[in-house]
Amino acid sequence: MSATSSAQPVLIYDTTLRDGSQGEGVSFSLQDKLNIAIRLAEIGIEFIEGGYPLSNEKDVAFFEQIRKHDLGKSKVCAFGMTRRRSMKAEDDPGMKALVAAKTPCCTLVGKTWDFHVTEVLRATLDENLAMIGESAEFLAGHSELIYDAEHFFDGYNANPEYAIKTLQAAAASGAKWLALCDTNGGTLPERVAEVTRIAKETMASYDIGIGIHCHNDCELAVANSLAAVDVGATQVQGTINGIGERCGNVDLIAVIANLALKKENTTVLGGRPLQQLTELSRFVYETANLQWRNNQPFVGQSAFAHKGGMHVHAINKAASTYEHIDPTLVGNERRILVSELSGRSNIEAIAGKYDVGDDKELQNKILAEVVRLENQGYQFESATASFDLLIRRVSGKFRPHFETIKYRVVAGDRDVKSQVAFAEAIIKLQVGDTLWFDAAEGHGPVNALDAGLRKALAGAYPVLSEISLIDYKVRVVDSGSGTAASIRVNIESTDGKETWGTIGVSDNIIEASWQALVDSVEYKLHRSEA
């Protein structure tokens, strides 16, 4: 949907670098944080929270280094807490650190829930109000101030009058934004909307914006954020991909896409197109050393993937039957999968790519072969190169570039001098009328096989020097068979320009790995000839 001329801008506040880094298994280096901040600014994120400058030297260095970069209209925010109970704001180390960060914006978090005030801070309710007001007044004299009302919804449920007083204390002291936090992630959308509406109406006499900060403990963070926007919130705080403590924060990818594409009365990112969303999502995953979430809405690999024959049949006629948006709007793509659940429609859908044409008999043969192999444990969804070779074989267009005569792997040998274990592969191949025989060492049997295969073929096919193996996965197909179970091996390879996946299945993990390696090499050679 396109936004109307009267659409309300909703500003995006990213806390990936602070709140996101609190997620289990997430750790950013200084350079990681700088790189992510620059990417966020490039797509138009208005507020980028860099961290808590009092907590560690890395965050202090981040605020120093990020000032050297032109982030356009994006504002970097330093995050901190209200002054200590027994200290003046100007004397508090945390307050001093926020000012020393020299950011255009500061985010101050304070207690809203009376239970937290008395039981965690061990302060009186009036003392907490003074801490909020004095801290806000001190920081507002140095930068734009956002006040994060921690546990706002829990606090409002327990003591609504006091929760509102905490907002008033911040607003009266110079805060420009009030972010209402569902810190426990346990509030339902209808309650978020109700309380946010009350807060906005109560604070109407102040020149202040209302924000929303949701956690995802009930899988409702996106719904809660959109509910708050519906009743007047004009800032949404969250993280890219929803990373963060416990079940994570709201996923800003989904928030941005929903606000831009689903709601006519809002605009985000200054109205910029969203084609960079998928790339941004994957960049943050890679930087955080996390696996992509394939079923992530809008940007996941499976978000627009179609496997069932009935679905693909409908997609071929009208994509909107099973796609709520055009995937290219967010930089994603449609994927047609082939499996035992597929019908001929799946084969027809990829006919152009694989030059199958309108040959119904050939399509049926391909489908039958897919079904046969999947019964053995093959899956071609992430092994498109092996599927390419399957089509070549069924259609009679496959020409093997070499024949495996034999291979042998010795694993577990140890270099006595260096005390490092290694594996050795000995490989014999035939290319045309020539026998090629070679050996190679590796850090394990698959690494040795990979090195030996390409070494043995290097003389005949020098182009193979471009290939490197970048991922290797093993799955047990039928776990009930114990150590005699069939093994599925998926290998991902690249030549620096293209990345492709191959698969092998056997009750011998070395044989399954060899199958996947051979497919990888054959795919590269066929592509090079094409």
Coordinates of C-alpha atoms in Angstrom, one line a residue:
M1 CA 0.0 0.0 0.0
S2 CA 1.2 3.5 -0.7
A3 CA 1.2 6.1 2.0
T4 CA -1.2 9.1 1.8
S5 CA 0.1 12.7 1.9
S6 CA -1.2 13.1 5.4
A7 CA 0.5 9.9 6.7
Q8 CA 2.1 10.1 10.2
P9 CA 5.9 9.6 10.3
V10 CA 6.9 6.9 12.8
L11 CA 10.6 7.2 13.8
I12 CA 12.6 4.0 14.3
Y13 CA 14.9 3.7 17.3
D14 CA 17.4 0.8 17.0
T15 CA 19.0 -0.7 20.1
T16 CA 20.7 -3.7 18.4
L17 CA 24.1 -2.6 19.7
R18 CA 23.0 -2.4 23.3
D19 CA 19.8 -4.3 24.1
G20 CA 20.5 -6.7 21.2
S21 CA 23.9 -7.5 22.5
Q22 CA 22.4 -8.8 25.7
G23 CA 21.0 -11.8 23.8
E24 CA 22.5 -15.2 24.5
G25 CA 25.4 -15.9 22.2
V26 CA 25.6 -12.4 20.9
S27 CA 28.8 -10.4 21.1
F28 CA 29.9 -7.4 19.0
S29 CA 33.5 -6.2 18.6
L30 CA 34.1 -2.4 18.3
Q31 CA 34.4 -2.7 14.6
D32 CA 31.2 -4.8 14.4
K33 CA 29.3 -2.0 16.2
L34 CA 30.7 0.7 13.9
N35 CA 29.8 -1.3 10.8
I36 CA 26.2 -2.0 12.0
A37 CA 25.7 1.6 13.0
I38 CA 26.8 2.8 9.5
R39 CA 24.4 0.3 7.8
L40 CA 21.5 1.4 10.0
A41 CA 22.2 5.0 9.1
E42 CA 22.4 4.2 5.4
I43 CA 18.8 2.9 5.4
G44 CA 17.5 5.8 7.4
I45 CA 17.1 4.6 11.0
E46 CA 16.5 7.8 13.0
F47 CA 18.0 6.8 16.4
I48 CA 20.9 4.4 16.8
E49 CA 21.6 3.5 20.4
G50 CA 25.3 2.7 20.8
G51 CA 25.6 1.4 24.4
Y52 CA 26.2 2.4 28.0
P53 CA 29.4 4.4 28.1
L54 CA 30.0 3.7 31.8
S55 CA 29.8 -0.1 31.5
N56 CA 32.9 -0.9 29.4
E57 CA 35.8 0.6 27.4
K58 CA 34.4 -0.7 24.1
D59 CA 31.3 1.5 24.3
V60 CA 33.4 4.5 25.2
A61 CA 35.6 3.8 22.2
F62 CA 32.5 3.4 20.0
F63 CA 31.2 6.9 20.9
E64 CA 34.6 8.3 20.1
Q65 CA 35.0 6.5 16.8
I66 CA 31.4 7.0 15.5
R67 CA 31.8 10.7 15.6
K68 CA 34.3 10.4 12.7
H69 CA 31.5 9.0 10.4
D70 CA 28.8 11.0 8.6
L71 CA 25.6 9.3 9.6
G72 CA 23.3 11.8 7.8
K73 CA 20.2 12.5 9.8
S74 CA 20.6 9.5 12.1
K75 CA 21.2 10.4 15.7
V76 CA 23.5 8.3 17.9
C77 CA 22.2 7.7 21.4
A78 CA 24.1 7.0 24.6
F79 CA 22.1 4.9 27.2
G80 CA 22.2 5.3 30.9
M81 CA 20.3 5.1 34.2
T82 CA 19.0 7.8 36.5
R83 CA 21.4 9.2 39.1
R84 CA 22.2 7.2 42.2
R85 CA 19.9 7.7 45.2
S86 CA 22.4 9.5 47.4
M87 CA 24.2 11.6 44.8
K88 CA 23.5 14.8 42.8
A89 CA 23.1 14.3 39.1
E90 CA 26.1 16.5 38.2
D91 CA 28.3 14.4 40.5
D92 CA 27.1 11.0 39.4
P93 CA 29.6 9.0 37.3
G94 CA 26.9 7.6 35.0
M95 CA 25.6 11.1 34.3
K96 CA 29.1 12.3 33.6
A97 CA 29.7 9.4 31.2
L98 CA 26.6 10.2 29.2
V99 CA 27.6 13.8 28.8
A100 CA 31.2 12.8 27.9
A101 CA 29.9 10.5 25.1
K102 CA 29.0 13.8 23.2
T103 CA 26.0 12.2 21.4
P104 CA 23.2 14.3 20.0
C105 CA 20.8 12.2 22.0
C106 CA 20.7 10.5 25.4
T107 CA 18.4 7.8 26.5
L108 CA 17.6 7.7 30.3
V109 CA 16.0 4.7 31.8
G110 CA 14.1 5.0 35.1
K111 CA 11.8 3.0 37.4
T112 CA 8.1 3.2 36.8
W113 CA 6.8 0.3 38.8
D114 CA 6.4 1.2 42.5
F115 CA 7.4 -2.4 43.5
H116 CA 10.8 -1.9 41.7
V117 CA 11.3 1.4 43.4
T118 CA 10.9 0.1 46.9
E119 CA 12.2 -3.4 46.5
V120 CA 15.1 -3.0 44.0
L121 CA 16.2 0.6 44.5
R122 CA 15.3 0.6 48.1
A123 CA 14.1 4.2 47.7
T124 CA 10.9 5.9 48.5
L125 CA 8.4 6.8 45.7
D126 CA 9.2 10.5 46.1
E127 CA 13.0 9.8 46.0
N128 CA 12.5 8.0 42.7
L129 CA 10.6 10.9 41.2
A130 CA 13.4 13.3 42.2
M131 CA 16.0 11.0 40.7
I132 CA 14.1 10.9 37.4
G133 CA 13.5 14.7 37.3
E134 CA 17.0 15.8 38.3
S135 CA 18.6 13.3 35.9
A136 CA 16.4 14.4 33.1
E137 CA 17.0 18.1 33.7
F138 CA 20.8 17.6 33.9
L139 CA 21.0 15.6 30.6
A140 CA 18.4 17.7 28.7
G141 CA 20.9 20.6 29.1
H142 CA 23.4 18.7 26.9
S143 CA 21.4 16.7 24.3
E144 CA 18.0 15.6 23.1
L145 CA 16.6 13.4 25.8
I146 CA 14.5 10.2 25.5
Y147 CA 13.1 8.8 28.8
D148 CA 12.6 5.0 28.8
A149 CA 9.9 4.2 31.3
E150 CA 11.0 0.7 32.4
H151 CA 8.2 -1.7 33.3
F152 CA 5.7 0.9 32.4
F153 CA 2.8 -1.5 31.7
D154 CA 3.5 -3.5 34.9
G155 CA 3.8 -0.3 36.8
Y156 CA 0.6 1.1 35.4
N157 CA -1.3 -2.1 36.3
A158 CA 0.0 -1.9 39.9
N159 CA -0.2 1.8 40.5
P160 CA -1.5 3.9 37.6
E161 CA -1.3 7.2 39.4
Y162 CA 2.4 6.7 40.2
A163 CA 3.3 5.4 36.8
I164 CA 2.0 8.6 35.2
K165 CA 3.8 10.7 37.8
T166 CA 7.1 9.2 36.6
L167 CA 6.3 10.3 33.0
Q168 CA 5.4 13.7 34.2
A169 CA 8.7 14.0 36.2
A170 CA 10.7 13.3 33.0
A171 CA 8.6 15.5 30.7
A172 CA 8.6 18.5 33.1
S173 CA 12.4 18.3 33.3
G174 CA 13.1 18.4 29.6
A175 CA 12.6 15.0 28.0
K176 CA 11.5 15.1 24.4
W177 CA 10.3 11.5 24.2
L178 CA 8.7 9.1 26.6
A179 CA 9.2 5.4 25.6
L180 CA 6.7 3.1 27.2
C181 CA 8.5 -0.2 27.9
D182 CA 6.8 -3.6 28.1
T183 CA 10.0 -4.9 29.7
N184 CA 8.7 -8.3 30.7
G185 CA 7.0 -8.8 27.3
G186 CA 3.9 -10.1 29.0
T187 CA 1.3 -7.5 28.0
L188 CA -1.4 -8.2 25.4
P189 CA -2.0 -5.9 22.4
E190 CA -5.4 -4.6 23.6
R191 CA -3.9 -3.6 26.9
V192 CA -0.9 -2.0 25.3
A193 CA -3.3 0.1 23.1
E194 CA -5.4 1.0 26.1
V195 CA -2.6 2.1 28.4
T196 CA -0.7 3.9 25.6
R197 CA -3.8 5.9 24.7
I198 CA -4.2 6.9 28.3
A199 CA -0.6 7.9 28.6
K200 CA -0.7 10.0 25.4
E201 CA -3.9 11.7 26.5
T202 CA -2.6 12.4 30.0
M203 CA 0.7 13.9 28.6
A204 CA -1.0 16.0 26.0
S205 CA -0.2 19.2 27.7
Y206 CA 3.5 18.5 27.3
D207 CA 5.4 19.0 24.0
I208 CA 6.6 15.4 23.9
G209 CA 6.5 12.3 21.7
I210 CA 5.4 8.9 22.8
G211 CA 7.5 5.8 21.9
I212 CA 7.0 2.1 22.5
H213 CA 9.6 -0.5 23.5
C214 CA 8.4 -4.1 23.5
H215 CA 10.0 -7.5 24.3
N216 CA 8.8 -10.7 22.7
D217 CA 8.2 -13.1 25.6
C218 CA 4.7 -13.9 24.4
E219 CA 5.5 -13.6 20.7
L220 CA 3.5 -10.4 20.6
A221 CA 6.2 -7.7 20.4
V222 CA 5.3 -6.8 16.8
A223 CA 1.6 -6.8 17.4
N224 CA 2.1 -4.7 20.6
S225 CA 4.2 -2.2 18.8
L226 CA 1.7 -1.8 16.0
A227 CA -1.1 -1.5 18.5
A228 CA 0.8 1.4 20.2
V229 CA 1.3 3.1 16.9
D230 CA -2.4 2.8 16.1
V231 CA -3.2 5.0 19.2
G232 CA -0.6 7.6 18.7
A233 CA 3.0 6.3 19.4
T234 CA 5.3 7.9 16.9
Q235 CA 8.6 6.1 17.8
V236 CA 9.2 2.3 17.9
Q237 CA 12.3 0.9 19.7
G238 CA 13.6 -2.5 18.9
T239 CA 16.4 -4.5 17.3
I240 CA 17.2 -5.9 13.9
N241 CA 16.0 -9.5 13.7
G242 CA 14.6 -9.2 17.2
I243 CA 17.8 -10.3 18.9
G244 CA 18.0 -9.6 22.7
E245 CA 17.7 -10.9 26.2
R246 CA 15.4 -13.9 26.9
C247 CA 13.0 -14.1 23.9
G248 CA 14.3 -11.0 22.3
N249 CA 13.1 -7.5 21.4
V250 CA 10.6 -6.5 18.8
D251 CA 12.0 -7.3 15.3
L252 CA 12.4 -3.9 13.6
I253 CA 12.5 -5.6 10.2
A254 CA 8.9 -6.7 10.7
V255 CA 7.9 -3.4 12.2
I256 CA 9.3 -1.4 9.4
A257 CA 7.8 -3.6 6.7
N258 CA 4.3 -3.6 8.3
L259 CA 4.3 0.1 8.9
A260 CA 5.5 0.9 5.4
L261 CA 3.6 -1.7 3.4
K262 CA 0.5 -2.5 5.4
K263 CA -0.6 0.8 7.0
E264 CA -1.6 3.7 4.7
N265 CA -1.6 6.3 7.5
T266 CA 2.1 5.8 8.5
T267 CA 5.5 6.3 6.9
V268 CA 8.9 5.1 8.0
L269 CA 12.5 5.8 7.1
G270 CA 11.5 9.0 5.5
G271 CA 9.5 7.1 2.8
R272 CA 12.6 5.3 1.5
P273 CA 12.1 2.0 -0.4
L274 CA 12.7 -1.2 1.6
Q275 CA 14.8 -3.2 -0.9
Q276 CA 17.7 -3.2 1.6
L277 CA 15.8 -4.9 4.4
T278 CA 16.7 -8.5 3.5
E279 CA 20.4 -7.6 3.1
L280 CA 20.4 -5.6 6.4
S281 CA 18.9 -8.6 8.2
R282 CA 21.4 -11.0 6.9
F283 CA 24.3 -8.6 7.5
V284 CA 23.4 -8.3 11.2
Y285 CA 23.0 -12.1 11.5
E286 CA 26.5 -12.6 9.9
T287 CA 28.1 -9.9 12.1
A288 CA 26.6 -11.4 15.2
N289 CA 27.7 -14.9 14.1
L290 CA 24.1 -16.2 14.2
Q291 CA 22.3 -18.5 11.9
W292 CA 19.6 -16.9 9.7
R293 CA 16.0 -17.6 10.8
N294 CA 14.7 -19.1 7.6
N295 CA 11.0 -18.6 8.5
Q296 CA 11.5 -15.0 9.5
P297 CA 8.7 -12.9 8.1
F298 CA 9.5 -10.7 5.1
V299 CA 13.2 -11.4 4.9
G300 CA 13.7 -15.1 5.7
Q301 CA 14.7 -17.6 3.0
S302 CA 11.4 -19.4 3.4
A303 CA 9.2 -16.3 3.6
F304 CA 8.3 -16.7 -0.1
A305 CA 9.2 -20.3 -0.6
H306 CA 6.6 -22.6 -2.1
K307 CA 6.7 -26.4 -1.8
G308 CA 3.2 -27.9 -2.1
G309 CA 2.1 -28.6 -5.6
M310 CA -1.3 -27.0 -5.1
H311 CA 0.3 -23.8 -3.8
V312 CA 2.8 -23.6 -6.7
H313 CA -0.1 -24.2 -9.2
A314 CA -1.9 -21.2 -7.7
I315 CA 1.3 -19.1 -7.6
N316 CA 1.9 -19.7 -11.3
K317 CA -1.5 -18.2 -12.0
A318 CA -1.6 -15.4 -9.4
A319 CA 1.2 -14.8 -7.0
S320 CA -1.0 -13.0 -4.5
T321 CA -2.8 -16.2 -3.7
Y322 CA 0.0 -17.3 -1.4
E323 CA 2.2 -14.2 -1.1
H324 CA 0.9 -11.2 0.9
I325 CA 3.4 -8.8 -0.8
D326 CA 5.8 -8.8 -3.8
P327 CA 9.0 -10.2 -2.2
T328 CA 11.2 -7.8 -4.2
L329 CA 9.7 -4.9 -2.2
V330 CA 11.8 -6.0 0.8
G331 CA 14.8 -7.3 -1.3
N332 CA 13.7 -10.9 -1.0
E333 CA 12.9 -13.4 -3.7
R334 CA 10.4 -16.2 -4.5
R335 CA 11.7 -19.7 -4.3
I336 CA 10.0 -22.8 -5.7
L337 CA 11.0 -25.9 -3.9
V338 CA 11.0 -29.5 -5.2
S339 CA 10.2 -32.5 -3.0
E340 CA 8.0 -35.5 -2.7
L341 CA 5.2 -33.0 -1.9
S342 CA 5.7 -31.3 -5.2
G343 CA 3.4 -31.6 -8.2
R344 CA 4.3 -31.0 -11.9
S345 CA 3.5 -27.3 -11.2
N346 CA 6.7 -27.0 -9.2
I347 CA 8.7 -28.4 -12.1
E348 CA 6.9 -26.1 -14.6
A349 CA 7.7 -23.1 -12.3
I350 CA 11.4 -23.7 -12.6
A351 CA 11.3 -24.9 -16.2
G352 CA 12.7 -21.7 -17.5
K353 CA 15.7 -21.7 -15.3
Y354 CA 16.6 -25.3 -16.1
D355 CA 15.5 -25.4 -19.7
V356 CA 12.9 -28.1 -19.2
G357 CA 10.4 -26.3 -21.5
D358 CA 6.9 -27.8 -22.0
D359 CA 8.0 -31.4 -22.0
K360 CA 5.4 -32.9 -19.7
E361 CA 7.0 -36.4 -19.9
L362 CA 10.3 -35.0 -18.9
Q363 CA 8.8 -33.1 -16.0
N364 CA 7.1 -36.2 -14.8
K365 CA 10.4 -38.1 -14.9
I366 CA 12.1 -35.4 -13.0
L367 CA 9.4 -35.4 -10.3
A368 CA 9.5 -39.2 -10.0
E369 CA 13.3 -39.1 -9.5
V370 CA 12.9 -36.4 -6.8
V371 CA 10.3 -38.6 -5.0
R372 CA 12.6 -41.7 -5.3
L373 CA 15.6 -39.9 -3.9
E374 CA 13.7 -38.2 -1.1
N375 CA 12.6 -41.6 0.0
Q376 CA 16.2 -42.4 0.5
G377 CA 16.8 -39.2 2.6
Y378 CA 17.7 -36.6 0.0
Q379 CA 16.3 -33.0 0.2
F380 CA 17.0 -30.6 -2.6
E381 CA 15.7 -27.3 -1.0
S382 CA 19.2 -26.2 0.0
A383 CA 21.0 -28.3 -2.6
T384 CA 20.1 -26.5 -5.8
A385 CA 23.3 -27.5 -7.5
S386 CA 22.6 -31.2 -7.0
F387 CA 19.1 -30.6 -8.3
D388 CA 20.6 -28.9 -11.4
L389 CA 22.7 -32.1 -12.0
L390 CA 19.7 -34.3 -11.4
I391 CA 17.8 -32.5 -14.2
R392 CA 20.8 -32.9 -16.5
R393 CA 21.0 -36.6 -15.7
V394 CA 17.2 -37.3 -16.2
S395 CA 17.2 -35.2 -19.4
G396 CA 20.3 -36.9 -20.8
K397 CA 22.3 -33.7 -20.8
F398 CA 24.8 -34.7 -18.1
R399 CA 28.3 -35.4 -19.2
P400 CA 30.6 -36.5 -16.4
H401 CA 34.0 -34.8 -16.3
F402 CA 35.7 -37.6 -14.5
E403 CA 35.1 -41.0 -13.1
T404 CA 35.9 -42.1 -9.5
I405 CA 38.1 -45.2 -9.6
K406 CA 38.8 -45.4 -5.9
Y407 CA 39.5 -43.3 -2.8
R408 CA 40.9 -44.1 0.6
V409 CA 40.9 -42.0 3.8
V410 CA 43.1 -42.4 6.8
A411 CA 41.9 -40.4 9.8
G412 CA 43.2 -39.9 13.2
D413 CA 46.9 -39.9 12.5
R414 CA 49.0 -37.6 14.7
D415 CA 52.0 -35.6 13.9
V416 CA 54.4 -36.5 16.7
K417 CA 56.3 -33.3 16.6
S418 CA 53.4 -30.9 16.5
Q419 CA 50.9 -33.1 18.3
V420 CA 48.2 -32.2 15.8
A421 CA 45.8 -34.9 14.4
F422 CA 45.3 -35.0 10.7
A423 CA 43.7 -37.0 7.9
E424 CA 45.0 -38.2 4.6
A425 CA 43.1 -38.9 1.4
I426 CA 44.4 -40.9 -1.5
I427 CA 42.4 -40.5 -4.7
K428 CA 42.4 -42.2 -8.1
L429 CA 40.3 -40.7 -10.9
Q430 CA 39.9 -41.1 -14.7
V431 CA 39.5 -38.1 -17.0
G432 CA 39.0 -39.3 -20.5
D433 CA 41.8 -41.8 -21.2
T434 CA 44.1 -40.4 -18.5
L435 CA 44.4 -41.7 -14.9
W436 CA 45.0 -39.1 -12.3
F437 CA 46.3 -40.2 -8.9
D438 CA 47.0 -37.9 -6.0
A439 CA 47.0 -37.5 -2.2
A440 CA 46.3 -34.7 0.2
E441 CA 46.2 -34.0 4.0
G442 CA 43.5 -32.2 5.8
H443 CA 42.3 -31.3 9.3
G444 CA 39.7 -34.0 9.0
P445 CA 38.6 -36.7 6.5
V446 CA 36.3 -34.4 4.5
N447 CA 38.8 -31.6 4.3
A448 CA 41.4 -34.1 3.1
L449 CA 38.9 -35.5 0.5
D450 CA 38.1 -32.0 -0.7
A451 CA 41.8 -31.0 -1.1
G452 CA 42.6 -34.4 -2.7
L453 CA 39.8 -34.2 -5.2
R454 CA 40.7 -30.7 -6.5
K455 CA 44.4 -31.5 -6.4
A456 CA 43.9 -34.6 -8.6
L457 CA 41.8 -32.7 -11.1
A458 CA 43.9 -29.5 -11.1
G459 CA 45.9 -30.5 -14.2
A460 CA 42.8 -31.2 -16.3
Y461 CA 40.6 -28.5 -14.8
P462 CA 42.6 -25.6 -13.4
V463 CA 39.3 -23.6 -12.9
L464 CA 38.7 -25.7 -9.8
S465 CA 41.3 -23.7 -7.9
E466 CA 38.6 -21.0 -7.6
I467 CA 36.4 -23.3 -5.4
S468 CA 36.4 -23.3 -1.6
L469 CA 34.1 -25.1 0.8
I470 CA 32.3 -22.7 3.1
D471 CA 29.9 -24.8 5.0
Y472 CA 29.4 -28.5 5.9
K473 CA 26.3 -29.9 7.7
V474 CA 25.5 -33.5 8.7
R475 CA 22.0 -34.8 9.6
V476 CA 21.0 -38.3 10.7
V477 CA 18.1 -39.4 8.4
D478 CA 16.8 -42.4 10.4
S479 CA 17.9 -42.1 13.9
G480 CA 16.3 -45.4 14.9
S481 CA 19.1 -47.3 13.2
G482 CA 21.7 -45.9 15.7
T483 CA 25.2 -45.9 14.3
A484 CA 24.1 -47.7 11.2
A485 CA 21.7 -44.8 10.3
S486 CA 21.7 -43.1 6.9
I487 CA 23.6 -39.8 6.9
R488 CA 22.7 -36.7 4.9
V489 CA 25.6 -34.4 4.2
N490 CA 25.0 -30.8 2.8
I491 CA 27.9 -28.9 1.5
E492 CA 28.0 -25.2 0.5
S493 CA 30.7 -24.1 -1.9
T494 CA 31.7 -20.8 -3.6
D495 CA 34.0 -19.5 -6.3
G496 CA 33.8 -16.0 -5.0
K497 CA 31.1 -15.1 -7.4
E498 CA 28.4 -17.7 -6.9
T499 CA 27.5 -19.9 -3.9
W500 CA 25.9 -23.3 -4.4
G501 CA 24.7 -26.2 -2.3
T502 CA 25.1 -30.0 -2.9
I503 CA 24.0 -33.1 -1.1
G504 CA 25.0 -36.7 -0.5
V505 CA 23.2 -39.5 1.4
S506 CA 24.7 -42.8 2.6
D507 CA 25.0 -45.0 5.7
N508 CA 28.7 -44.1 5.4
I509 CA 29.4 -40.4 6.3
I510 CA 32.6 -40.4 4.2
E511 CA 30.7 -41.7 1.1
A512 CA 27.9 -39.2 1.6
S513 CA 30.5 -36.4 1.9
W514 CA 32.2 -37.7 -1.3
Q515 CA 28.9 -37.6 -3.2
A516 CA 28.3 -33.9 -2.2
L517 CA 31.9 -33.0 -3.0
V518 CA 31.7 -34.6 -6.5
D519 CA 28.4 -32.8 -7.2
S520 CA 30.0 -29.5 -6.2
V521 CA 32.9 -30.0 -8.6
E522 CA 30.7 -31.2 -11.4
Y523 CA 28.4 -28.2 -11.0
K524 CA 31.3 -25.8 -11.2
L525 CA 32.6 -27.5 -14.3
H526 CA 29.2 -27.5 -16.1
R527 CA 28.7 -23.8 -15.2
S528 CA 32.2 -22.9 -16.5
E529 CA 31.4 -24.6 -19.8
A530 CA 28.1 -22.8 -20.1

